[in-house]
Coordinates of C-alpha atoms in Angstrom, one line a residue:
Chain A
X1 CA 0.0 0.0 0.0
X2 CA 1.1 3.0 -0.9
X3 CA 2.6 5.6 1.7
X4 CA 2.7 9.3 0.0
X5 CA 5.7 11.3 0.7
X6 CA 6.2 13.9 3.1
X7 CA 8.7 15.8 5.3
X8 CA 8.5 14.6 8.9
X9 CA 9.7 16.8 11.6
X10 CA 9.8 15.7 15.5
X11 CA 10.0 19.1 17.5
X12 CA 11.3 18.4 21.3
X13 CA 8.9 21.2 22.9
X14 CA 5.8 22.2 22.8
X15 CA 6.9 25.3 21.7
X16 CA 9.0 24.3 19.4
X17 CA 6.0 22.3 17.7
X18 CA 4.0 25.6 17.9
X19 CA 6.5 27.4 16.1
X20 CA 6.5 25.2 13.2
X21 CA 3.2 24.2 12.8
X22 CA 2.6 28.5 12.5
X23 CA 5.7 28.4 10.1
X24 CA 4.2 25.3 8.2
X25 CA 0.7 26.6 7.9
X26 CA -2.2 24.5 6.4
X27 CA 0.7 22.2 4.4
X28 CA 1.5 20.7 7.9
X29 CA -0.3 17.8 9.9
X30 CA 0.1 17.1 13.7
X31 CA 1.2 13.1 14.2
X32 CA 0.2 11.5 17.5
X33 CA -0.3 7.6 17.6
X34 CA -0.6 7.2 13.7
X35 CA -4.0 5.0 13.8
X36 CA -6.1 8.1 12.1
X37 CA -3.3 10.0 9.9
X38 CA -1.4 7.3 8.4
X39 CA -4.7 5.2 8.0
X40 CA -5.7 8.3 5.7
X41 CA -2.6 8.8 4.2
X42 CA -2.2 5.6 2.5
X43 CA -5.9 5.8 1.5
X44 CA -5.9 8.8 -0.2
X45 CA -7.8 10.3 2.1
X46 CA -5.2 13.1 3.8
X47 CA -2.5 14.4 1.2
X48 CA 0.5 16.4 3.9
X49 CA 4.1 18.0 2.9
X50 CA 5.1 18.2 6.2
X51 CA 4.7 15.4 9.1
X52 CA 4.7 17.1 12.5
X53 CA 5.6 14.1 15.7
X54 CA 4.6 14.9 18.9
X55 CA 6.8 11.8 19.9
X56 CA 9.4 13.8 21.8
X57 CA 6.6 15.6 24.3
X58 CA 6.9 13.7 27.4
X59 CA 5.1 16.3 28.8
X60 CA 1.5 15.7 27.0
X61 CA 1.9 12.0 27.9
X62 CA 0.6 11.7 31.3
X63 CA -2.3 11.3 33.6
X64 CA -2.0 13.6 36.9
X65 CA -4.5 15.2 39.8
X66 CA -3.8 18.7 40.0
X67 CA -5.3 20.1 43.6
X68 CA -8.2 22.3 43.0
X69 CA -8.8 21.6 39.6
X70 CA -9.2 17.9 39.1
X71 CA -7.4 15.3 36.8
X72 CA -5.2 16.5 33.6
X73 CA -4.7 13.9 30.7
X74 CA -2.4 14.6 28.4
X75 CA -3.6 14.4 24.7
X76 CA -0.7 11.9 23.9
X77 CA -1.9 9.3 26.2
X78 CA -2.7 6.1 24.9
X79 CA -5.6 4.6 25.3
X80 CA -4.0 1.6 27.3
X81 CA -2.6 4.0 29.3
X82 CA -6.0 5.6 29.9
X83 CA -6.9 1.5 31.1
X84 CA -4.4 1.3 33.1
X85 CA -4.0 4.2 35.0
X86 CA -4.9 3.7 38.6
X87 CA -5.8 7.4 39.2
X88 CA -8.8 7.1 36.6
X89 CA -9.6 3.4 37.4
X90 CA -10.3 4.7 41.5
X91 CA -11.7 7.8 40.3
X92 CA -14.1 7.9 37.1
X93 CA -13.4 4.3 35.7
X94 CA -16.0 4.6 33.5
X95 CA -13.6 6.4 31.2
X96 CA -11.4 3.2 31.6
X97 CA -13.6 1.5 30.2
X98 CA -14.7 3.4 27.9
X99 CA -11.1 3.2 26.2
X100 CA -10.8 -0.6 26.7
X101 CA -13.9 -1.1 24.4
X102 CA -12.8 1.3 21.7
X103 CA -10.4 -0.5 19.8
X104 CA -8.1 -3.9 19.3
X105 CA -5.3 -4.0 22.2
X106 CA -2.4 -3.2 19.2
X107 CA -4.4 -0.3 18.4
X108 CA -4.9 0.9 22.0
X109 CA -1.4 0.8 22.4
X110 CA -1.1 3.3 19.5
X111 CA -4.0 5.7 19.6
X112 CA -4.2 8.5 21.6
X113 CA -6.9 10.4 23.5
X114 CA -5.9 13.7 21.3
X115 CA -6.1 12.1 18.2
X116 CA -9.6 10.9 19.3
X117 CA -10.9 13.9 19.8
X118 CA -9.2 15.9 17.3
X119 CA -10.7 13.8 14.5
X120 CA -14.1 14.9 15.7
X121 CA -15.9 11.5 14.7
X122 CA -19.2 11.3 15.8
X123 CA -18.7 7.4 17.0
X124 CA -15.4 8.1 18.8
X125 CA -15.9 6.7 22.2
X126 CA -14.0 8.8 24.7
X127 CA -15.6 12.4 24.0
X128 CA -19.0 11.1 25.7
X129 CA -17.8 10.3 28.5
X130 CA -15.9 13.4 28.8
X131 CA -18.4 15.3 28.3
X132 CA -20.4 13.7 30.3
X133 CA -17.9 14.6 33.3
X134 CA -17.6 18.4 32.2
X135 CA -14.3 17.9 30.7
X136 CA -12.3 21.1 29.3
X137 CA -9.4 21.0 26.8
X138 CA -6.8 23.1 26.4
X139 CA -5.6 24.3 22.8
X140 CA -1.5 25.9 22.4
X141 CA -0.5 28.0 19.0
X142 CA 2.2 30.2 18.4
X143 CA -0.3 32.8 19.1
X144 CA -1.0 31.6 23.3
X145 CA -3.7 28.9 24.3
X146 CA -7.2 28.7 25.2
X147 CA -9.6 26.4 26.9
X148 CA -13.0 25.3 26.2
X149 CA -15.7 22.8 27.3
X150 CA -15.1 19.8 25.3
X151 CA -19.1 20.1 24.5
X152 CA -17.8 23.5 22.3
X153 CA -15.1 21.9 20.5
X154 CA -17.2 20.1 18.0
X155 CA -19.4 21.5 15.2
X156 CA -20.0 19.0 12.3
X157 CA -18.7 15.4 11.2
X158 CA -14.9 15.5 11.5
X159 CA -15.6 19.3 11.9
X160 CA -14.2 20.9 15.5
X161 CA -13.3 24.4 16.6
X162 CA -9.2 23.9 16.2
X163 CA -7.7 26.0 14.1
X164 CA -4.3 25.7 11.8
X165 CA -1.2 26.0 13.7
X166 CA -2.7 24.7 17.0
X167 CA -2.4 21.1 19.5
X168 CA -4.5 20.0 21.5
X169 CA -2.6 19.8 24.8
X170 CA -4.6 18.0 27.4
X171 CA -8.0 17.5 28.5
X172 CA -9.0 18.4 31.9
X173 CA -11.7 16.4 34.3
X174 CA -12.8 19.1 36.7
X175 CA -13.4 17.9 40.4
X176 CA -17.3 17.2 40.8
X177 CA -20.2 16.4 42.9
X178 CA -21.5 13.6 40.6
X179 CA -22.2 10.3 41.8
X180 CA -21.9 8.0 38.5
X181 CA -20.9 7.8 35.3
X182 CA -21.0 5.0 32.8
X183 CA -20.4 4.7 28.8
X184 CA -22.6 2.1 27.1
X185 CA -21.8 1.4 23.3
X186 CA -23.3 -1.1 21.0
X187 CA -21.3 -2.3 18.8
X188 CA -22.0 -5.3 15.6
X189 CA -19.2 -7.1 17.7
X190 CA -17.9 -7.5 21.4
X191 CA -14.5 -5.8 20.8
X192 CA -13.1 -3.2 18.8
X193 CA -16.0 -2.2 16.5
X194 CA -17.1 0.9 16.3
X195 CA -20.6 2.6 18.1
X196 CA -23.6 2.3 16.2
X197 CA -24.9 4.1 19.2
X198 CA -23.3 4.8 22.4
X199 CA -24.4 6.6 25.9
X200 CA -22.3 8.2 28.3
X201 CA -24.2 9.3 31.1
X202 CA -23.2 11.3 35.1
X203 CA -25.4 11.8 37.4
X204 CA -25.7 13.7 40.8
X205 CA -28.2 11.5 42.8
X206 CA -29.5 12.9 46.6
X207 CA -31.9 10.8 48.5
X208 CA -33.3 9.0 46.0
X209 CA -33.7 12.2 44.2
X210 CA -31.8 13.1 40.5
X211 CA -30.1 16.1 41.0
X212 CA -28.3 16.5 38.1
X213 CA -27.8 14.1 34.7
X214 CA -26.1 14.8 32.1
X215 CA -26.7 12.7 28.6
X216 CA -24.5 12.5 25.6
X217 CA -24.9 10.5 23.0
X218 CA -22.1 9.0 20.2
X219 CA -23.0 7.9 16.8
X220 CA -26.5 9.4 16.6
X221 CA -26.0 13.0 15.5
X222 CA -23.6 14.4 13.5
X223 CA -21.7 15.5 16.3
X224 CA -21.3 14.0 19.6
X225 CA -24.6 15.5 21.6
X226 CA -26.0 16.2 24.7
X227 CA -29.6 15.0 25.2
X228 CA -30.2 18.1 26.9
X229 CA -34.7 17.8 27.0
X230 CA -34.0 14.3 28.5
X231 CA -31.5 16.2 31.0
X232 CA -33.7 18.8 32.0
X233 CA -36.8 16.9 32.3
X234 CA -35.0 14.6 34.9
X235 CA -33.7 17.6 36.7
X236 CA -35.0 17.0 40.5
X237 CA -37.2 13.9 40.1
X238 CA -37.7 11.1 42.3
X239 CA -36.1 8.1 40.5
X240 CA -38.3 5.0 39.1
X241 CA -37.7 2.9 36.2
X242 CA -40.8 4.7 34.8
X243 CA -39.2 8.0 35.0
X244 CA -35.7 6.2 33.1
X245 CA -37.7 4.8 30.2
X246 CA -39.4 7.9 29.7
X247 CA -35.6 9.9 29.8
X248 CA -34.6 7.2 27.3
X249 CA -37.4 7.8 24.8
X250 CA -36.9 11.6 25.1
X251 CA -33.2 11.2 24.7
X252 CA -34.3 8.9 21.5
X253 CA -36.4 11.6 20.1
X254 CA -34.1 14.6 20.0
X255 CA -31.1 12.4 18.6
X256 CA -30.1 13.1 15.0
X257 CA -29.0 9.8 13.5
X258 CA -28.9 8.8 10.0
X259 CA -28.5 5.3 7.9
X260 CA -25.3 4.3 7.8
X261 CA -24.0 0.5 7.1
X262 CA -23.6 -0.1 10.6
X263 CA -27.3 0.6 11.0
X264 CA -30.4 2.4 10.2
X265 CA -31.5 6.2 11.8
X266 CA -34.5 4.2 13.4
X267 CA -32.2 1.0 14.8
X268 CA -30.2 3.6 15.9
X269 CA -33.2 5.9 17.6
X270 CA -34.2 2.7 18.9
X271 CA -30.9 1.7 20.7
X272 CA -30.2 5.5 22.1
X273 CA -33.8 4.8 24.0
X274 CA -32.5 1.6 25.4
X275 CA -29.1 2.5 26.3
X276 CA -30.3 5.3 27.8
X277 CA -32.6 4.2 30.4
X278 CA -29.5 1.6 31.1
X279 CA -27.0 4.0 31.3
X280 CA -28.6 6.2 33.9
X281 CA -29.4 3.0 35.8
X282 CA -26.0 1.4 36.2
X283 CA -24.7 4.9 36.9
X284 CA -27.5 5.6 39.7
X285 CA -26.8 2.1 41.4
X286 CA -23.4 1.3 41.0
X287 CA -21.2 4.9 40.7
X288 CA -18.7 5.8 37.7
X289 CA -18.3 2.3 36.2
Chain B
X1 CA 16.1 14.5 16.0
X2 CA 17.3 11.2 14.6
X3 CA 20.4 12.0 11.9
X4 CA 19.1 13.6 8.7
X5 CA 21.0 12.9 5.5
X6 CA 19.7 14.6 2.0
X7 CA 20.6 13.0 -1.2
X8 CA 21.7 14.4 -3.8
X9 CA 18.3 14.6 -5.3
X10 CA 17.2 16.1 -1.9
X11 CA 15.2 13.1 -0.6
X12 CA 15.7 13.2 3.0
X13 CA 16.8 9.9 5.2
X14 CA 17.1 9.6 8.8
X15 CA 19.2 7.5 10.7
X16 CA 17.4 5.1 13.2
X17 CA 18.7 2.8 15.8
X18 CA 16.1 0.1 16.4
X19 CA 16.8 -3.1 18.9
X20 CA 14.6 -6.1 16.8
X21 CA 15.5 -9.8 18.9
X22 CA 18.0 -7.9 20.8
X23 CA 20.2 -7.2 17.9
X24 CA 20.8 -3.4 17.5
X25 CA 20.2 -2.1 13.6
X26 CA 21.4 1.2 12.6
X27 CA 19.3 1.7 9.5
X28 CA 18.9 4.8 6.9
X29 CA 14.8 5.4 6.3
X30 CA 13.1 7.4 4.6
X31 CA 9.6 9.9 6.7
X32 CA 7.2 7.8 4.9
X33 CA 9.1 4.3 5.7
X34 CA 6.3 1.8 7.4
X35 CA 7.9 -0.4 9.9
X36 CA 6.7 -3.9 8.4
X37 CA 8.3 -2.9 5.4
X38 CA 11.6 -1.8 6.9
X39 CA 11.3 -5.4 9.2
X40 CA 10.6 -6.9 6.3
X41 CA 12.2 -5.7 3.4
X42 CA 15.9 -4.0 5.3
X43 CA 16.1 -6.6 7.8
X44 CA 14.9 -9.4 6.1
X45 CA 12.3 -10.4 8.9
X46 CA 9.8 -11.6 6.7
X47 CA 7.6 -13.4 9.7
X48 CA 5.7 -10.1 10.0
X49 CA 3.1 -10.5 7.8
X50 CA 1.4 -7.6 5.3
X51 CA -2.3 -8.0 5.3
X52 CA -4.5 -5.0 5.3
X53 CA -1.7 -2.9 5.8
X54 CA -4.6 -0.8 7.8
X55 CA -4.8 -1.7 11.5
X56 CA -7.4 -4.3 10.7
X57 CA -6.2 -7.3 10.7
X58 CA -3.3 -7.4 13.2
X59 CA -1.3 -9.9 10.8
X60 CA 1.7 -7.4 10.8
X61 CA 1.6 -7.1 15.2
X62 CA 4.8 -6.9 16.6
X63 CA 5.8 -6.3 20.1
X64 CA 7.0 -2.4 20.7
X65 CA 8.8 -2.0 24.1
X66 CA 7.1 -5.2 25.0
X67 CA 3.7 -4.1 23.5
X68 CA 1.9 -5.3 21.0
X69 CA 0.9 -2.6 17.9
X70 CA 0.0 -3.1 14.4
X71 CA 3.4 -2.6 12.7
X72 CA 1.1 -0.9 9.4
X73 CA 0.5 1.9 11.9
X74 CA 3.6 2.7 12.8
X75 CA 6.9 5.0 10.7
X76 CA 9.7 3.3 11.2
X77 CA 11.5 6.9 11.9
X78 CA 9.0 6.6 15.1
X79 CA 10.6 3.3 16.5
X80 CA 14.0 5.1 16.8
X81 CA 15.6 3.9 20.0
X82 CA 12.7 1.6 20.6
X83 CA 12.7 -2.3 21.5
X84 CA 11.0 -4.4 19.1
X85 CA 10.3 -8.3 19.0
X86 CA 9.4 -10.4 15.7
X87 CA 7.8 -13.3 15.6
X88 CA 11.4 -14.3 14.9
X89 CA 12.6 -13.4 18.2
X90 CA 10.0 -15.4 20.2
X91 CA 11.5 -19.1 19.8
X92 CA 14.7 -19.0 21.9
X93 CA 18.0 -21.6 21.4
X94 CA 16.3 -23.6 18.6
X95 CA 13.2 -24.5 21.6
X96 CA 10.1 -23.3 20.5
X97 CA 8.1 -21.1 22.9
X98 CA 5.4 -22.6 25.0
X99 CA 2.5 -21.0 22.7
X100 CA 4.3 -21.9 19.7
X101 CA 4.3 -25.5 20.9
X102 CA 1.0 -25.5 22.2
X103 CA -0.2 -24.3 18.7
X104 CA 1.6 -27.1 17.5
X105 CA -0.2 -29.4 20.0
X106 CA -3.7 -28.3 19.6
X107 CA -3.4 -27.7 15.5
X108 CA -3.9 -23.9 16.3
X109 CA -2.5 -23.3 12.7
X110 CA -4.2 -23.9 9.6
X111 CA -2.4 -21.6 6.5
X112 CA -0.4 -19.7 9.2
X113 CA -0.4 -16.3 7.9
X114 CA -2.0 -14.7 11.2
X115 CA -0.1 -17.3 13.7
X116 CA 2.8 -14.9 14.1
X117 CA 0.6 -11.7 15.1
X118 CA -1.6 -14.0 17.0
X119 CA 1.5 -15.7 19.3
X120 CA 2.8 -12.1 19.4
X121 CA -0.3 -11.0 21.5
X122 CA -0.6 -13.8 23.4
X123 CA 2.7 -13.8 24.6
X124 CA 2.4 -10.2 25.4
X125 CA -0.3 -10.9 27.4
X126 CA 1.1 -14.4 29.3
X127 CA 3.8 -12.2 30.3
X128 CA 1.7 -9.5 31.9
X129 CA -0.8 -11.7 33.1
X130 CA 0.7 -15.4 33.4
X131 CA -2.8 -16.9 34.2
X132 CA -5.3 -15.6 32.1
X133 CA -9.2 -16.4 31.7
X134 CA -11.1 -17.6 28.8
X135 CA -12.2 -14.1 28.5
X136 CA -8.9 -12.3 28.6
X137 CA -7.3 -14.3 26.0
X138 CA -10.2 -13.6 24.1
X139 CA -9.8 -10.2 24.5
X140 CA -6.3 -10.0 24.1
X141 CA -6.4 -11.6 20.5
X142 CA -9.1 -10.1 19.2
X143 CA -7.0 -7.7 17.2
X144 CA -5.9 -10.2 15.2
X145 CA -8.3 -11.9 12.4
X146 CA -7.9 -15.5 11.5
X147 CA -9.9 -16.0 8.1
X148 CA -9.5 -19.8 8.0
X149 CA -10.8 -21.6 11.1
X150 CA -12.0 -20.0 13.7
X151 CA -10.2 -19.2 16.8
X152 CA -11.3 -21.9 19.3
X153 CA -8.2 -23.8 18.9
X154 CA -6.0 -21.2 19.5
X155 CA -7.5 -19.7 22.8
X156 CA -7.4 -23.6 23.9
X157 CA -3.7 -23.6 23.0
X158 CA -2.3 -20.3 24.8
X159 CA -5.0 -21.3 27.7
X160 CA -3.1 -24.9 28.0
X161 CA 0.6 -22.9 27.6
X162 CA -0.8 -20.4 30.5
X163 CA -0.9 -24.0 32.4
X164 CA 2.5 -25.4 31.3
X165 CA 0.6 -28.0 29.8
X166 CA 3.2 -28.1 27.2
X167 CA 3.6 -32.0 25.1
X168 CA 6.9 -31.8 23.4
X169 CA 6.7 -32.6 19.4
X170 CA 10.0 -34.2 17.7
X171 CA 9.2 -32.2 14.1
X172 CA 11.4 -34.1 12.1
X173 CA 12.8 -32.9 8.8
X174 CA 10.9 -33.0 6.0
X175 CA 7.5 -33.4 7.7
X176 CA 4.3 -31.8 6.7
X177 CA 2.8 -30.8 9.6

């Protein structure tokens, strides 16, 4: 299979990658783990005169807690990594999870969580459940950087709000009040297909009573997307599998799916309904899982 | 930066150091170089296989610092300094490796061509995780697609070599098997 030429360039800062990417301009494409921009390469699909590696930053390749503000991933973590780490698992390992089902295990040990988002597919698998968990990113250029709910960043298929000349540094998990959180994709097999629909969900539960959910669905718009009438209209109810099947068949009517060869819009509606009501269940009863 | 050299027709190489079987290679590569071809093709390792050369099939897996990736995915310019195993680096002083043997034992193979990706992952994961269940093996070959018989055999086999339950086969030359 053909591989097209290009120049590759591995900067060794952040900075340094900044600079060039400005100097470079639209003729340059940022390489994390390879699964997305090679895979396009040698299809035709991505045509680049310049390679630029983000191998040599160390420093976007980690998982930490920073005190006050919650839990910073870098945007070249793997998604094994993401598995693995310990911090997560204890914490929210419904993201875990969540990368464990998205891919074979040699491709989990080359993807990264920046190249998941920056490719702004509507199945990807982790941007649900970050969203779900109010997750920010932060985006470095030449020009400075700037943060934004990872909700804003996306705006069409493979359409988001970066701009040429800019990388996606980390993603940040703010600390939070919620009690659960849980991803639930279906898949046409048990490991590494992708969504035909998937639902992250968090929820804030108080006595029985559903403070706070929030809803987002993968694979049924053309953007990942909140299920915000189903959110609101659980907003202070008591819980009752009534209530859950009703959120799941709101949830089912404001998603935007269409037919696709992994499924049809109204296979699709039909499993946002179901997931739904089982998401917010497994994350009311048994926490972030 | 791994060395640059420019020919004279101003294609640019780079100079990698890769350790494949623990033998260090100090290769020139061209940016676009994939690193089944330069396994196969510079170092003659021809047990990585080339199938859909697109992360599918896991045919081309080789162990990266002990990991194991789809080789297709990877620029060989981006292994520099890295650790790599080959199928050809599993069998050690002309004694096959349990899970080749137990493939051997429980006719895990039929035309081959995914055997070394698939013995790749499992001993990746027999190494992290010397007792696996059903489920993990499962889960840990599932990148890599066998299109001629199934993969029943083959979770039986690395299960048994996750055991020790290892039977010792005399191959002698010449035969089939």
């Amino acid at each position: 299979m053909n591989m097209p030429d290009f120049e590759y360039h591995a900067p060794e800062t952040l900075q340094e990658a900044c600079a060039l990417l400005a100097e470079l301009g639209r003729n340059a494409t940022v390489l994390a783990g390879g699964t997305d921009v090679l895979h396009k390469m040698k299809t035709g699909k991505l045509a680049s005169g310049h390679l630029v590696s983000l191998k040599r930053l160390g420093e976007l390749r980690n998982i930490r807690s920073k005190s006050g503000h919650g839990i910073v991933i870098g945007a070249l973590t793997r998604h094994n990594e993401i598995y693995n780490s310990p911090l997560l698992q204890e914490l929210f390992l419904s993201l875990p999870m969540a990368a464990h089902t998205m891919a074979s295990n040699q491709i989990c040990n080359l993807g990264t969580l920046g190249g998941n988002i920056v490719n702004g597919v509507p199945s990807a698998d982790l941007p649900p459940i970050l969203i779900a968990l109010k997750a920010c990113i932060r985006l470095v250029s030449a020009q400075g950087e700037r943060s934004m709910a990872l909700e804003d960043f996306f705006c069409g298929a493979a359409q988001t709000r970066i701009v040429p000349g800019e990388i996606l540094a980390d993603t940040t998990i703010p600390e939070q009040s919620t009690t659960g959180s849980t991803y639930i994709k279906f898949g046409l097999r048990r490991s590494g297909a992708l969504a035909v629909a998937g639902v992250a969900v968090s929820v804030t539960v108080d006595k029985n009573i559903l403070r706070e959910a929030r809803i987002v669905l993968a694979s049924s718009a053309p953007t990942v997307m909140r299920a915000r009438n189903a959110e609101g209209f659980l907003r202070g109810k008591k819980i009752s599998g009534k209530l859950l099947a009703e959120a799941g068949a709101m949830a089912a009517a404001e998603s935007r799916p269409r037919d696709s060869i992994r499924g049809s819009a109204e296979y699709r509606r039909n499993l946002v309904e179901v997931l739904t009501k089982r998401a917010l269940r497994k994350a009311i009863d048994k926490g972030h899982i | 930066m791994s060395q640059v050299i420019t020919d004279k027709n101003g294609v640019k190489r780079y100079l990698i150091t890769i350790n494949v079987n623990g033998d260090s290679h100090s290769l020139l590569v061209k940016g676009n170089a994939i690193l089944t071809n330069v396994l196969r093709d510079d170092l003659n390792l021809t047990g990585t296989k080339k199938g859909c050369e697109l992360g599918d099939c896991g045919s081309c897996t080789v162990l990266l610092d002990g990991k194991p990736v789809d080789s297709c995915m990877v620029l060989a310019v981006e292994a520099d300094g890295r650790e790599i195993t080959t199928i050809e680096g599993v069998a050690a002083n002309g004694q096959l490796d349990d899970i080749q043997q137990s493939m051997l034992n429980h006719a895990a193979v039929q035309c081959g061509y995914c055997t070394p990706g698939m013995v790749l992952s499992a001993k990746a994961l027999l190494t992290r995780n010397p007792h696996p269940s059903e489920r993990e093996v499962r889960e840990a070959i599932a990148g890599n697609l066998c299109r001629c018989t199934g993969y029943v055999h083959i979770v039986e086999a690395v299960l048994a070599a996750s055991r020790g339950e290892i039977t010792p086969v005399d191959l002698k030359e010449g035969d089939s098997r």
